Coordinates of C-alpha atoms in Angstrom, one line a residue:
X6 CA 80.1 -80.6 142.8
X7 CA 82.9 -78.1 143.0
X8 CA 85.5 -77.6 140.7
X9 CA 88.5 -80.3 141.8
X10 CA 86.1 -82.5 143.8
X11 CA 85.9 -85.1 141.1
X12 CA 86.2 -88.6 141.8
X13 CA 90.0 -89.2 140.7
X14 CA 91.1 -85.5 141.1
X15 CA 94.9 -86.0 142.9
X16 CA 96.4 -82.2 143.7
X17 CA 99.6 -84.2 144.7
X18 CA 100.2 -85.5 141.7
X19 CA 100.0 -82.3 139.1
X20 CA 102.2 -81.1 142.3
X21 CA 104.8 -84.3 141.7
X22 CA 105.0 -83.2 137.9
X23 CA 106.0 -79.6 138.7
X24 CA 108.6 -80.6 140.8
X25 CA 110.0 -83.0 138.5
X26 CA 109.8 -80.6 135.6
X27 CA 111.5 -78.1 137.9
X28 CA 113.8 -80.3 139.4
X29 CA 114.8 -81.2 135.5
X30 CA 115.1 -77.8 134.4
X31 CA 117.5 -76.8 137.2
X32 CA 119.6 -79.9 136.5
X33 CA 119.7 -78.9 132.7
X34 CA 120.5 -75.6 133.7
X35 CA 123.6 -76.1 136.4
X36 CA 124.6 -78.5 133.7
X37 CA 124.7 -75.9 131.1
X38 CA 126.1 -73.7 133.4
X39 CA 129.5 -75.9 134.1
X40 CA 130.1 -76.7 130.7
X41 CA 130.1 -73.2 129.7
X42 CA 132.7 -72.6 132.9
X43 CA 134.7 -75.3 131.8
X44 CA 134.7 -73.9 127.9
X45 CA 135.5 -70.2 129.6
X46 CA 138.5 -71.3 131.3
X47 CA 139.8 -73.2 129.0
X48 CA 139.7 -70.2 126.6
X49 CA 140.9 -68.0 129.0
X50 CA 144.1 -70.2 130.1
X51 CA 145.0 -70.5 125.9
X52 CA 144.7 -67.0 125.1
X53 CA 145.1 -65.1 128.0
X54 CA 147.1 -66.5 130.2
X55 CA 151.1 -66.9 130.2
X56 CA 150.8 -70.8 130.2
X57 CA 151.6 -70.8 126.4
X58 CA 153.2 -67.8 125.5
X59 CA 156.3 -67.4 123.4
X60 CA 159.0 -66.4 125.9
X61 CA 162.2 -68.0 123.9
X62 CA 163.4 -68.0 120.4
X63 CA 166.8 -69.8 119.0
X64 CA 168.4 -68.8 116.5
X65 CA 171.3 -71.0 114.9
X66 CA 173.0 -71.5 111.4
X67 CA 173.3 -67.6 110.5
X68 CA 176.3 -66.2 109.1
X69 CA 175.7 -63.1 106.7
X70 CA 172.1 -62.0 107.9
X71 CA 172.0 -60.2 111.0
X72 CA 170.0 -61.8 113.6
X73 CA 167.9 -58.9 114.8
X74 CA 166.4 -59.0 111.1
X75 CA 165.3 -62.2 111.9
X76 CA 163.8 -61.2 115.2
X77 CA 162.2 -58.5 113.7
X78 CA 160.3 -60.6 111.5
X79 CA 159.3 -63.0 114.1
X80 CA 158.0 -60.4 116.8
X81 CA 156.1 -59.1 113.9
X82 CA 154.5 -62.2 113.6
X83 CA 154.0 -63.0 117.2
X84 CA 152.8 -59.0 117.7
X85 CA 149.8 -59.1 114.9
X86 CA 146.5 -58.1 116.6
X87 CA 143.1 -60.0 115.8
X88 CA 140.1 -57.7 117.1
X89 CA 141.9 -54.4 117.4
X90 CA 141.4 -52.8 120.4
X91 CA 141.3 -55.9 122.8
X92 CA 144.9 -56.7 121.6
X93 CA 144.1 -60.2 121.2
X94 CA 147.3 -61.8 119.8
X95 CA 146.7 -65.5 119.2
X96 CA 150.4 -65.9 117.2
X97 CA 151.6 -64.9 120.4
X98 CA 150.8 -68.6 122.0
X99 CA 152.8 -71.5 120.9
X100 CA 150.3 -73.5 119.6
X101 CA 148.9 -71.0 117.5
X102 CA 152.0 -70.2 115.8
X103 CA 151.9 -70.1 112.3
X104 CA 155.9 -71.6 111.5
X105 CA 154.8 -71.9 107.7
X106 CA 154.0 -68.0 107.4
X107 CA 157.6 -67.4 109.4
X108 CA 159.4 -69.8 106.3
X109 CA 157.8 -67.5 103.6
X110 CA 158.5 -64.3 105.2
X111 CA 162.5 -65.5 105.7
X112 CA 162.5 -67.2 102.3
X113 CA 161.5 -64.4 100.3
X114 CA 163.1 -61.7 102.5
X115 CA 166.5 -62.9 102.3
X116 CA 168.0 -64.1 99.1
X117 CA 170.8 -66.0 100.8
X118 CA 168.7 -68.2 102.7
X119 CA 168.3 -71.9 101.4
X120 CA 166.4 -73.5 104.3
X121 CA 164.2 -72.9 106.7
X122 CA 163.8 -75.5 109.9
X123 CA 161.3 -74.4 112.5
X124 CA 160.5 -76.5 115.6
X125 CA 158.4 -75.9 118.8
X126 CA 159.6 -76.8 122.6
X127 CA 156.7 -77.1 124.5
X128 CA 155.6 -75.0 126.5
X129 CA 157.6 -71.1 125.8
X130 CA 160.4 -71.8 123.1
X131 CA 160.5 -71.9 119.5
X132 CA 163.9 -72.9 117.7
X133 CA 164.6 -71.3 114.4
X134 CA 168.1 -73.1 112.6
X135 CA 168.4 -71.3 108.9
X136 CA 170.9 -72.9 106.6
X137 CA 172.4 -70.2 103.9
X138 CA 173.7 -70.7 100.6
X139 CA 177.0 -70.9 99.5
X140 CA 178.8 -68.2 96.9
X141 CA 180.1 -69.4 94.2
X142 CA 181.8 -66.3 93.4
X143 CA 181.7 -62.6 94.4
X144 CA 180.3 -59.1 93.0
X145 CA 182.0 -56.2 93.2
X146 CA 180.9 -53.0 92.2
X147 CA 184.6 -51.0 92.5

């Protein structure tokens, strides 16, 4: 008898399991490949796209500091690079914005301030409102 002449040999069947097991892997793969497009825009529309970013900042409740002080410390912030040479700056989107770093950096900066209230307007604005101390008496060095 020659090889593959045996009585219940079926060449269509070992032919239906390949084209399941291909048909499987393809699925498995065009699967794989929409959830990693989904993940990739998603990424890219967070931290590379303008949907987010910071365009606006209020500032209300000053009256001894100078407000570009305070905007100096907040571009800082917004500004910091995370890998270097792709200037990636997460702090730069809204929802990556640390307001608790902000607080300490005005808190310890300026003497004069008592509180700090920071709150987020969806999607581009951040509101800053600083309440300031009141003297009880003046210094003079004359």
């Amino acid at each position: 008898m020659p090889s593959g002449t045996y009585p219940g040999y079926n060449p269509y069947g070992k032919n239906l399991a390949r084209q399941k097991q291909r048909r499987f892997f393809l699925i498995i793969s065009g699967v794989l490949v929409l959830i990693f497009a989904v993940i990739g825009s998603i990424i890219y529309g967070l931290f590379f796209t303008s949907l987010m970013r910071i365009t606006a900042t209020d500032l209300n409740g000053l009256k001894s500091i100078e407000s570009e002080r305070i905007f100096r410390i907040i571009d800082s912030i917004k500004n910091e690079t995370v890998l270097g040479i792709a200037g990636f700056k997460p702090r730069n989107n809204i929802l990556f914005f640390n307001t608790g770093l902000l607080k300490s950096k005005i808190s310890s900066e300026f003497a004069v301030v008592k509180e700090v209230n920071i709150s987020k307007e969806f999607p581009h604005k951040i509101d800053v409102e600083i309440t300031e101390r009141t003297p009880i008496g003046t210094w003079c060095l004359i």
